[in-house]
Coordinates of N, CA and C in Angstrom, one line a residue:
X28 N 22.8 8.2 -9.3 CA 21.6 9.1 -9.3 C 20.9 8.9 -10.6
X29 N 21.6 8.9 -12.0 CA 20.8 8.5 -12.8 C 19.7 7.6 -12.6
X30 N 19.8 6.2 -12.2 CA 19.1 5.5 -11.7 C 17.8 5.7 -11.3
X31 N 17.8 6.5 -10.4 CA 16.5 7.5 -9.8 C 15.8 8.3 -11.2
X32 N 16.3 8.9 -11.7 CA 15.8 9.5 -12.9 C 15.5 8.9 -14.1
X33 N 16.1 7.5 -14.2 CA 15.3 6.7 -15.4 C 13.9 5.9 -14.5
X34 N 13.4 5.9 -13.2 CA 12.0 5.3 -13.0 C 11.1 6.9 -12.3
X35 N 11.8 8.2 -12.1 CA 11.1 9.0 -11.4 C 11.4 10.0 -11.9
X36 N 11.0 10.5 -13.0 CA 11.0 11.7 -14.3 C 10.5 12.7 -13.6
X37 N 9.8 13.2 -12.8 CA 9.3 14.4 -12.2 C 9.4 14.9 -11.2
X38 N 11.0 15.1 -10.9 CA 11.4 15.5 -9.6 C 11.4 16.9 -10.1
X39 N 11.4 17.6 -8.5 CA 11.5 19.0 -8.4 C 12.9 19.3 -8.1
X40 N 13.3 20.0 -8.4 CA 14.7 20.8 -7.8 C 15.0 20.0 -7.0
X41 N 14.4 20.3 -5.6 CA 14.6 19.9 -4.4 C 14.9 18.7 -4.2
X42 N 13.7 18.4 -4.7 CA 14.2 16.5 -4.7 C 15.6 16.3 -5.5
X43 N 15.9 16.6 -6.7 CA 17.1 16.3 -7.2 C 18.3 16.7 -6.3
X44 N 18.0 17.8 -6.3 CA 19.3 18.5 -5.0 C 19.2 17.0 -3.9
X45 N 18.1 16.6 -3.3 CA 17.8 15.7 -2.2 C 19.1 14.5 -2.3
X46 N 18.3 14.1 -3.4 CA 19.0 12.9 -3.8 C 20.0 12.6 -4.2
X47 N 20.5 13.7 -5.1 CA 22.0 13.5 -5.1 C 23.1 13.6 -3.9
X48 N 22.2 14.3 -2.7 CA 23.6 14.5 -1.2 C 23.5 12.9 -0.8
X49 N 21.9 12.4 -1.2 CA 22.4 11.3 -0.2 C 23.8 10.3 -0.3
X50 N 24.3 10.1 -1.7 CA 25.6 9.5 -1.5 C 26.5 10.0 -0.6
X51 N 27.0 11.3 -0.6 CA 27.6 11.6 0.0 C 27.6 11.8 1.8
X52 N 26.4 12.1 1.7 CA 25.8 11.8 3.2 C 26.4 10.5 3.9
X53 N 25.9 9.6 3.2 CA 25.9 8.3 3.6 C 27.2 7.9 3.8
X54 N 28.3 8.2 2.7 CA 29.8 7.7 2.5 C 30.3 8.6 3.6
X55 N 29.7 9.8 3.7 CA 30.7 10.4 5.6 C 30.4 9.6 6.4
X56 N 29.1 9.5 6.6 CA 28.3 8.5 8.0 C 29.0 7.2 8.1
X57 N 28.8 6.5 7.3 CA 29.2 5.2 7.4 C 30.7 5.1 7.4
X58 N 31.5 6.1 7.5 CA 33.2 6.2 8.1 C 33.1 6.1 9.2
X59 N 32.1 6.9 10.3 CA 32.1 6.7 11.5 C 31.3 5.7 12.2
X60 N 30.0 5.2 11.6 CA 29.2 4.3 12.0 C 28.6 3.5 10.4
X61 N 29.2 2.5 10.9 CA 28.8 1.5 9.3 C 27.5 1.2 9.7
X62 N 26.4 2.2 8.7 CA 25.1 1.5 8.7 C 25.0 0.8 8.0
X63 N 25.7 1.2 6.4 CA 25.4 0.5 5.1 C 27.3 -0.4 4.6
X64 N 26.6 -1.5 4.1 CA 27.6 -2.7 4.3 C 29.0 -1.7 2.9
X65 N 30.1 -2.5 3.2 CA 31.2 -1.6 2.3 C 30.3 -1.7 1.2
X66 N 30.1 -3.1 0.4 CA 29.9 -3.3 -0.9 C 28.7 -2.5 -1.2
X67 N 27.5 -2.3 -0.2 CA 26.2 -1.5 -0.7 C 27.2 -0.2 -1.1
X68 N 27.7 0.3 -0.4 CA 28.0 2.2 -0.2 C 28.3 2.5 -1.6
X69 N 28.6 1.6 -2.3 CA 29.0 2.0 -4.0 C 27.7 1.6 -5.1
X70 N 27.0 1.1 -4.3 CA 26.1 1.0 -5.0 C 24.6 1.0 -4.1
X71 N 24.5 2.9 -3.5 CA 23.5 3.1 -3.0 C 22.5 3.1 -3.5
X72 N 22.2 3.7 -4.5 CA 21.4 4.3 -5.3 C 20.8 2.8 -5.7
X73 N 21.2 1.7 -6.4 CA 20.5 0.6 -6.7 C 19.9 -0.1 -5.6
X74 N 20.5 -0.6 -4.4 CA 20.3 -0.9 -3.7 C 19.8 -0.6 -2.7
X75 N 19.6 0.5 -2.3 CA 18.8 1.4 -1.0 C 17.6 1.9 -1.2
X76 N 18.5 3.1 -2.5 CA 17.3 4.1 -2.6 C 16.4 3.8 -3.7
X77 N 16.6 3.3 -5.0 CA 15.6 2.8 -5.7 C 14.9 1.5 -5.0
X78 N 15.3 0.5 -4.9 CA 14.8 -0.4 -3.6 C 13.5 0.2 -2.6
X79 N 14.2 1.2 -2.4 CA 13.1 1.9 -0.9 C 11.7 2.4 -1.9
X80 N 12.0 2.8 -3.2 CA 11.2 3.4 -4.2 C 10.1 2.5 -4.7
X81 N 10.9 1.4 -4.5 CA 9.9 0.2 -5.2 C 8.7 0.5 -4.7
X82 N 8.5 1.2 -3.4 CA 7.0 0.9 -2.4 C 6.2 2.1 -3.5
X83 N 6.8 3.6 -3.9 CA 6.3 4.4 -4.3 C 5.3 3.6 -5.6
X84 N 6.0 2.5 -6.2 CA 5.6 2.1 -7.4 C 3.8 1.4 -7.1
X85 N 3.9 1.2 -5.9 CA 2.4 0.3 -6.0 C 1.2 1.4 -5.1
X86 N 2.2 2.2 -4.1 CA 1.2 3.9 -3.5 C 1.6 4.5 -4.0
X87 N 0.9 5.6 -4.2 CA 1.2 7.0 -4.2 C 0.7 7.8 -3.1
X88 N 1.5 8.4 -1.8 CA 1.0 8.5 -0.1 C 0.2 10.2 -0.4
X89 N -0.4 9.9 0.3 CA -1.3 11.0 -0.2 C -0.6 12.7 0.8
X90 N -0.8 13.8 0.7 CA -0.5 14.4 1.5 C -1.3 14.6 2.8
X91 N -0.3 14.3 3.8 CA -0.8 14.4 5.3 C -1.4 13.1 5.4
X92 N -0.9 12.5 4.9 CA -0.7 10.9 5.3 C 0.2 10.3 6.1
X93 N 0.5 9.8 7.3 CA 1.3 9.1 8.3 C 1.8 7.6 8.0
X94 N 3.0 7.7 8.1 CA 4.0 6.3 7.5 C 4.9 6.0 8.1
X95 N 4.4 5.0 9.0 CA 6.2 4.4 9.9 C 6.9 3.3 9.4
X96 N 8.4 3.7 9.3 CA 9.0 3.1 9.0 C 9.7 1.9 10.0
X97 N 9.5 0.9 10.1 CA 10.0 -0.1 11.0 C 11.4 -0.8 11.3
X98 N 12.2 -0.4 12.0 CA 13.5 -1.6 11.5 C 14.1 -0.9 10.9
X99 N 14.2 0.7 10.9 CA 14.8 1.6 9.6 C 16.1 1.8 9.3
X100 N 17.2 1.0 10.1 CA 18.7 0.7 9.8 C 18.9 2.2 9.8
X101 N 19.7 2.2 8.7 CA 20.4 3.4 8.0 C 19.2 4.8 7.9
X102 N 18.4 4.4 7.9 CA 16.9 5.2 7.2 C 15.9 4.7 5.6
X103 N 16.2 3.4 5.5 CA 15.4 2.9 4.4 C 14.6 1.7 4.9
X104 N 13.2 2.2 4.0 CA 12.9 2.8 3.0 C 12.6 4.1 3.4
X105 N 12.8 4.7 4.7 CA 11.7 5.9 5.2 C 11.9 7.4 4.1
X106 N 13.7 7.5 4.8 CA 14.5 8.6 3.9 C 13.9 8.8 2.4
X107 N 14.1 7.8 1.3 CA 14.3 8.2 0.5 C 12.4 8.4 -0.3
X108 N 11.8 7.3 0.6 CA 10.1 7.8 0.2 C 9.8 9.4 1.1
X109 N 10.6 9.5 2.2 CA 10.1 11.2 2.5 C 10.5 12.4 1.9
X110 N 11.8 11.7 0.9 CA 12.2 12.9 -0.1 C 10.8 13.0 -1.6
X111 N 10.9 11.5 -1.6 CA 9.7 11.6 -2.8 C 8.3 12.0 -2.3
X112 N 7.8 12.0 -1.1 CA 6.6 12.6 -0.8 C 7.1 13.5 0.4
X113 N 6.7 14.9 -0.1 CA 7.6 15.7 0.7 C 6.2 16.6 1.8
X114 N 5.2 15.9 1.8 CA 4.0 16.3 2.3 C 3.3 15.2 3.1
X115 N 3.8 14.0 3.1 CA 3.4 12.9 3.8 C 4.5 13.0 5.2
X116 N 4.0 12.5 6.4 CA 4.6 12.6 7.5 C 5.3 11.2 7.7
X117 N 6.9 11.1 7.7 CA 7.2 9.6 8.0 C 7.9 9.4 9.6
X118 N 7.3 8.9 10.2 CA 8.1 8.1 11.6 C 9.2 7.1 11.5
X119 N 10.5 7.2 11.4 CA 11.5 6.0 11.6 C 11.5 6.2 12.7
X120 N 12.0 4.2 13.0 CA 11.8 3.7 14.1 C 13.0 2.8 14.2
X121 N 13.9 2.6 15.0 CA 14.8 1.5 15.2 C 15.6 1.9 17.0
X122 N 15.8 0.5 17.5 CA 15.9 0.1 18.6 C 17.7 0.0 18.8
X123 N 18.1 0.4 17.4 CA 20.2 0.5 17.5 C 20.0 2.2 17.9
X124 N 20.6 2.8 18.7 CA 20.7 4.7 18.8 C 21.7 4.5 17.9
X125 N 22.3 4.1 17.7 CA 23.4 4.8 16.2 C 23.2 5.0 15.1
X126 N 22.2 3.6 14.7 CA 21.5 4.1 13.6 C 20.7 5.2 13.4
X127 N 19.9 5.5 14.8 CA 19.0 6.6 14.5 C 20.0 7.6 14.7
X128 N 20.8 7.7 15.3 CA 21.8 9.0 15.4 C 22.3 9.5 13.5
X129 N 22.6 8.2 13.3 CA 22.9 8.4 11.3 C 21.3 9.2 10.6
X130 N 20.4 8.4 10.9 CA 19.2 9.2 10.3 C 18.7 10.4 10.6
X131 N 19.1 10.6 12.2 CA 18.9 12.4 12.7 C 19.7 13.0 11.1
X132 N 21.2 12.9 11.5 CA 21.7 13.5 10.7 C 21.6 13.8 9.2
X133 N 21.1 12.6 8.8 CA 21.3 12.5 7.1 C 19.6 13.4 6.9
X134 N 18.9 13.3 7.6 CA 17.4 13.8 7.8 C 17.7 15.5 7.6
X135 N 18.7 15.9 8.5 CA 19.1 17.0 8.6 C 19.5 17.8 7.6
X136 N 20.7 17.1 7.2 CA 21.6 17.7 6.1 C 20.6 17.4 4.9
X137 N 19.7 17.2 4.7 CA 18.3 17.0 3.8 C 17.7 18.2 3.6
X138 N 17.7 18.5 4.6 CA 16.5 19.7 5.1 C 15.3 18.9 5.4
X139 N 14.9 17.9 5.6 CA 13.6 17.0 5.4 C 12.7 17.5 6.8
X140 N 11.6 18.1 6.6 CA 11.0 18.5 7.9 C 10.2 17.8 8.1
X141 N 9.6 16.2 6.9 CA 8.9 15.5 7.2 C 9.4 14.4 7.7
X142 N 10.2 14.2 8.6 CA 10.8 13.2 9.4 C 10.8 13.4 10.5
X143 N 10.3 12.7 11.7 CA 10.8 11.9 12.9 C 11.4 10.9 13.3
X144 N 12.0 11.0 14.3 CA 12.4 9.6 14.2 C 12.2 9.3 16.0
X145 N 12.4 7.6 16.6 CA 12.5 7.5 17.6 C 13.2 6.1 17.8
X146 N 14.4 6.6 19.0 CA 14.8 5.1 19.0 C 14.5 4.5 20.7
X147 N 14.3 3.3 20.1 CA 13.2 2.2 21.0 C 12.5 1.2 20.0
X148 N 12.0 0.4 20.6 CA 11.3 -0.7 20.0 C 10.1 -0.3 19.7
X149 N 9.1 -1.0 18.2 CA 7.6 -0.1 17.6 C 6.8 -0.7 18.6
X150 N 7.3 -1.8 19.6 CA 5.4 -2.0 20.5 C 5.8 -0.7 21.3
X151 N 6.3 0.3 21.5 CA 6.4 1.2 23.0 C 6.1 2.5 21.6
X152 N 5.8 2.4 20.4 CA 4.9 3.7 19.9 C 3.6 3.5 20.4
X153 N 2.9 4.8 20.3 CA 1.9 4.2 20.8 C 0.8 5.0 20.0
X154 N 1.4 5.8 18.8 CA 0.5 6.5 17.4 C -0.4 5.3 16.6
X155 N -0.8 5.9 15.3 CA -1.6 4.7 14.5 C -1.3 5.8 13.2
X156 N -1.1 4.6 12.0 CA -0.6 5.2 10.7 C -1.2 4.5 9.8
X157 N -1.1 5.2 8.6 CA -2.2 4.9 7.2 C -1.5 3.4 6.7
X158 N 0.2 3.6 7.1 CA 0.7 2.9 6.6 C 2.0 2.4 7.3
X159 N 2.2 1.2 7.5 CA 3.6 1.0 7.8 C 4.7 -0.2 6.7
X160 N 6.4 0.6 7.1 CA 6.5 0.2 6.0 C 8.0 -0.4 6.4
X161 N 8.9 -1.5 5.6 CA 10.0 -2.0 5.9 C 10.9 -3.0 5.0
X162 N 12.0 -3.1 5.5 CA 12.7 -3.8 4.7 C 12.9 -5.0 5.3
X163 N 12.1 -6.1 5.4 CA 12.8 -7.5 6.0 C 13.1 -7.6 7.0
X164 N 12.6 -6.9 8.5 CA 13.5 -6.9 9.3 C 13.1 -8.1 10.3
X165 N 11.9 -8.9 9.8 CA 11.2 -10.0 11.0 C 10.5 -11.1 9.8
X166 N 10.2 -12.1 10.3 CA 9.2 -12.9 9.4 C 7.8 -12.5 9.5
X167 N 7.2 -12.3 8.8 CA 5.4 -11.8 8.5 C 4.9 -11.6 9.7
X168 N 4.5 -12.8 10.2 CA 3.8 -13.2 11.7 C 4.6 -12.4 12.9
X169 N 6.1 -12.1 12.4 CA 6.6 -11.7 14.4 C 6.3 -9.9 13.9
X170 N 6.3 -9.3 12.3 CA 6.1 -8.2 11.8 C 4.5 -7.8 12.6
X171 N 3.8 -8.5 12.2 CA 2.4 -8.2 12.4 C 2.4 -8.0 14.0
X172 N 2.5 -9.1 14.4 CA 2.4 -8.7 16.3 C 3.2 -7.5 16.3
X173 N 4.5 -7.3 16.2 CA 4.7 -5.9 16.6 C 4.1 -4.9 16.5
X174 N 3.5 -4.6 15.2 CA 2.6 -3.7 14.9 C 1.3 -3.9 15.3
X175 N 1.1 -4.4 16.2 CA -0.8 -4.1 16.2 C -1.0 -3.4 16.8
X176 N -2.2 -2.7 16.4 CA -3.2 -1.5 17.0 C -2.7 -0.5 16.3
X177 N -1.4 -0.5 15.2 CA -0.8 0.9 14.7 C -1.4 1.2 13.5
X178 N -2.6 0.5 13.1 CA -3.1 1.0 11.8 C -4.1 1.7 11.8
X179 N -4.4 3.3 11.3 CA -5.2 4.0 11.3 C -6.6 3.2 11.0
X180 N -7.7 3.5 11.4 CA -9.1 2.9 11.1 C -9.6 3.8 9.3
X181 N -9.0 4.8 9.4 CA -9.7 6.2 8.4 C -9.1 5.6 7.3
X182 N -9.3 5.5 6.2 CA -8.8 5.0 5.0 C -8.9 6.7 4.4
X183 N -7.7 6.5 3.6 CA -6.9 7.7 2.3 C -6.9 7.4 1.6
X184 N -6.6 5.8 1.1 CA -6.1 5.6 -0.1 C -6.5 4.4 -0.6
X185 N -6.7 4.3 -1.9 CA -7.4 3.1 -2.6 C -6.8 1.9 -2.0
X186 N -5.8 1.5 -2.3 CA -4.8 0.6 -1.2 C -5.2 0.5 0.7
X187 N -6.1 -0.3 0.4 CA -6.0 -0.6 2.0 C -5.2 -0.2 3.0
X188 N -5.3 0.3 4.5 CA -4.6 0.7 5.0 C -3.8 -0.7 5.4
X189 N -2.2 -0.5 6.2 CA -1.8 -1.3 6.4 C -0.5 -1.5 6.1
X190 N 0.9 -2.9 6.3 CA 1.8 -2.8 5.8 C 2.7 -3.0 4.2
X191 N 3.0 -2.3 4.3 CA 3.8 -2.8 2.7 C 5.6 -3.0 3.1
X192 N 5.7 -4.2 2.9 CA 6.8 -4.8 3.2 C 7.9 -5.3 2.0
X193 N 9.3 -5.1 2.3 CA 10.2 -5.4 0.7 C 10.8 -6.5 1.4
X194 N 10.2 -7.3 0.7 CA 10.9 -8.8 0.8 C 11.2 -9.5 -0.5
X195 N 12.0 -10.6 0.2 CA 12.8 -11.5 -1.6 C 12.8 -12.7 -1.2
X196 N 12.4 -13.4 -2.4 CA 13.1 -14.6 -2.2 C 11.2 -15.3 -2.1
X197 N 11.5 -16.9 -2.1 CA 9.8 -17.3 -2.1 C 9.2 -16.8 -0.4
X198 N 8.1 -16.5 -0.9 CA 7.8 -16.5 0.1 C 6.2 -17.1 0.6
X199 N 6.3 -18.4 0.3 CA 4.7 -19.5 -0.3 C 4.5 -19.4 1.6
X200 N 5.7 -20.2 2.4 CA 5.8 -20.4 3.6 C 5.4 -19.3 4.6
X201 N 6.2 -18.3 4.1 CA 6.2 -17.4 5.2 C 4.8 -16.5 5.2
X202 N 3.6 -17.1 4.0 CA 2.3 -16.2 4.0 C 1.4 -16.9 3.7
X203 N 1.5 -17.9 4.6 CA 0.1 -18.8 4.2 C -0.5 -18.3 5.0
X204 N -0.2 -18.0 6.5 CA -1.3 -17.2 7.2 C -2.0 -16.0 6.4
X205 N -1.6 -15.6 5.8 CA -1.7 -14.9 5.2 C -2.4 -14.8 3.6
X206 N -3.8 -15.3 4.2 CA -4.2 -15.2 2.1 C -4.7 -13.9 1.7
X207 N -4.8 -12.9 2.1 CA -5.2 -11.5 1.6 C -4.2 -10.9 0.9
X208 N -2.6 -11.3 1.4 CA -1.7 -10.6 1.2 C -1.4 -10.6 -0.4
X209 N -1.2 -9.2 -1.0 CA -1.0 -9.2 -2.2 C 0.7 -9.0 -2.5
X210 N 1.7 -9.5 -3.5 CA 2.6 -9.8 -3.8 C 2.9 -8.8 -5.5
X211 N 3.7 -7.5 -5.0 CA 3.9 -7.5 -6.2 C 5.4 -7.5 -6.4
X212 N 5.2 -7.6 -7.7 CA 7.1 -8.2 -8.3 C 7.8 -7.1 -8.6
X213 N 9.3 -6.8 -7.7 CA 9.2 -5.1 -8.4 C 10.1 -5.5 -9.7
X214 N 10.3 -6.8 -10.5 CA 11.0 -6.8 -11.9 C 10.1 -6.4 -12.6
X215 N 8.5 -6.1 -12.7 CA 7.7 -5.5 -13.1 C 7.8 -3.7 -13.4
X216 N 9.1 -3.9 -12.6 CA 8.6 -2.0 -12.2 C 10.0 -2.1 -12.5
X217 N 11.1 -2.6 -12.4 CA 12.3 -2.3 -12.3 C 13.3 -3.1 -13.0
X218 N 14.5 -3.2 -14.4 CA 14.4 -4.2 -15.0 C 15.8 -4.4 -14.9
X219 N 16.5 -3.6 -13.6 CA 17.9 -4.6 -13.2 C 18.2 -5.7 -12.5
X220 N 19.0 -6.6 -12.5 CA 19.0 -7.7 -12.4 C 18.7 -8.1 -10.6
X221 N 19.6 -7.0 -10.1 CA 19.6 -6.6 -8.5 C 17.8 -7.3 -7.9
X222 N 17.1 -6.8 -8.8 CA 15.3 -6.8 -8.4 C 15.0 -8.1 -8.5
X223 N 15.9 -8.8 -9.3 CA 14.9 -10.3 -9.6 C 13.9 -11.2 -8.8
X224 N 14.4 -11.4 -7.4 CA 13.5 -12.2 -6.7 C 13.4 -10.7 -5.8
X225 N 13.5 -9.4 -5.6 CA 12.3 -8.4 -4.6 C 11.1 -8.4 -5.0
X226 N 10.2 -8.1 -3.9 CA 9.1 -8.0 -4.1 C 8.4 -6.8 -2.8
X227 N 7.0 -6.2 -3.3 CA 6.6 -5.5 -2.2 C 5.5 -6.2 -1.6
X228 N 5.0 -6.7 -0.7 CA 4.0 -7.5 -0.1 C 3.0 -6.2 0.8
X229 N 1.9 -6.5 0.1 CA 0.9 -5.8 0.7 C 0.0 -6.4 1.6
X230 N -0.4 -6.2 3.3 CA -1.2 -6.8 4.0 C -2.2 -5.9 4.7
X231 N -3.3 -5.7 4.4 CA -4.0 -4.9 4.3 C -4.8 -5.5 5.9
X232 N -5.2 -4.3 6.8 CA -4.9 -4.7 8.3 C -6.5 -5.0 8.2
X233 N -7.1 -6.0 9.2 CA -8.6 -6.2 9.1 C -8.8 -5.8 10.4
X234 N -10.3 -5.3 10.9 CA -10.4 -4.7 12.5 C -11.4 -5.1 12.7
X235 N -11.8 -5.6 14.3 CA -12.9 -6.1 14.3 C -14.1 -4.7 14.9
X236 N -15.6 -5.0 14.9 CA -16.0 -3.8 15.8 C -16.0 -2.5 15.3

């Protein structure tokens, strides 16, 4: 938990209370349903929830802003950016029911009333959001087709509407379709070693008409 409080100095109560259950949360859950791998579970907090944080570093989601989470495993990045924006509305999404059965729960024992969740696949939502967001779960191009049509047209926020995605590793190949896409480095934001090659990729959605 430290961790959290050397990059995010101005939690409320609440949030602190938040954040600190999630280990525990997580270490029951994953007894009965391994969402998070043995080796992460001891090192949630670096790997999950600051990780999921990286996205807070390049938005700040405005209140009554809508954010789906794609591919949301365990509940990251959704979980721990809906503890940090406790006024923005997040949708998790994943197509395992156990996983979302883990996120009902851990959503719960949060108190988090800004969470939904739905399990099924994102082409069968059929909402539109300021923003959608994920951890790696497809390559760029099969990311994008899933989501089309789910980006709000209304702009909120200086940051183009659209996805912000946590990916690692080069990614020259996987975004040449892709020349808008902006690339930031979260060793910029974060200076443990874990970060070195993450990054948050921003693709700002274009509409025709």
């Amino acid at each position: 938990m430290d961790i959290i409080h050397k990059y995010f100095k101005n939690l409320s109560e609440t949030q602190i209370e938040q954040f600190t259950k999630l280990q525990e949360l997580y270490q029951d859950w994953n007894l009965k349903i391994n969402v998070v791998s043995r080796k992460d579970i001891d090192e949630l907090y670096l790997r999950h929830v600051l990780h999921s944080l990286g996205i807070a570093k390049i938005i700040q989601f405005k209140p009554g802003s809508k954010v789906m989470d794609v591919g949301t495993g365990g509940g990251f990045p959704g979980i721990p950016l809906a503890i940090l924006f406790p006024e923005t509305q997040f949708h998790l999404v994943d197509s395992i029911g156990k996983k979302i059965k883990v996120v009902n729960e851990v959503a719960e024992g949060l108190g988090l009333e800004n969470v939904k969740t739905t399990h099924g696949r994102v082409e069968e939502v059929k909402d539109t959001y300021d923003f959608i967001v994920s951890r790696a779960v497809a390559q760029m191009e099969t990311f994008v087709r899933w989501n089309k049509g789910k980006i709000a047209k209304k702009q909120n926020h200086d940051l183009k509407n659209g996805i912000l995605y946590l990916k690692g590793g080069d990614l020259t190949e996987e975004l040449k379709l892709y020349t808008s896409a902006t690339i930031y480095n979260l060793p910029d934001f974060f200076e443990e070693e874990f970060f070195e090659t993450k990054k948050v990729v921003h693709l700002g959605m274009k509409f025709k008409g």
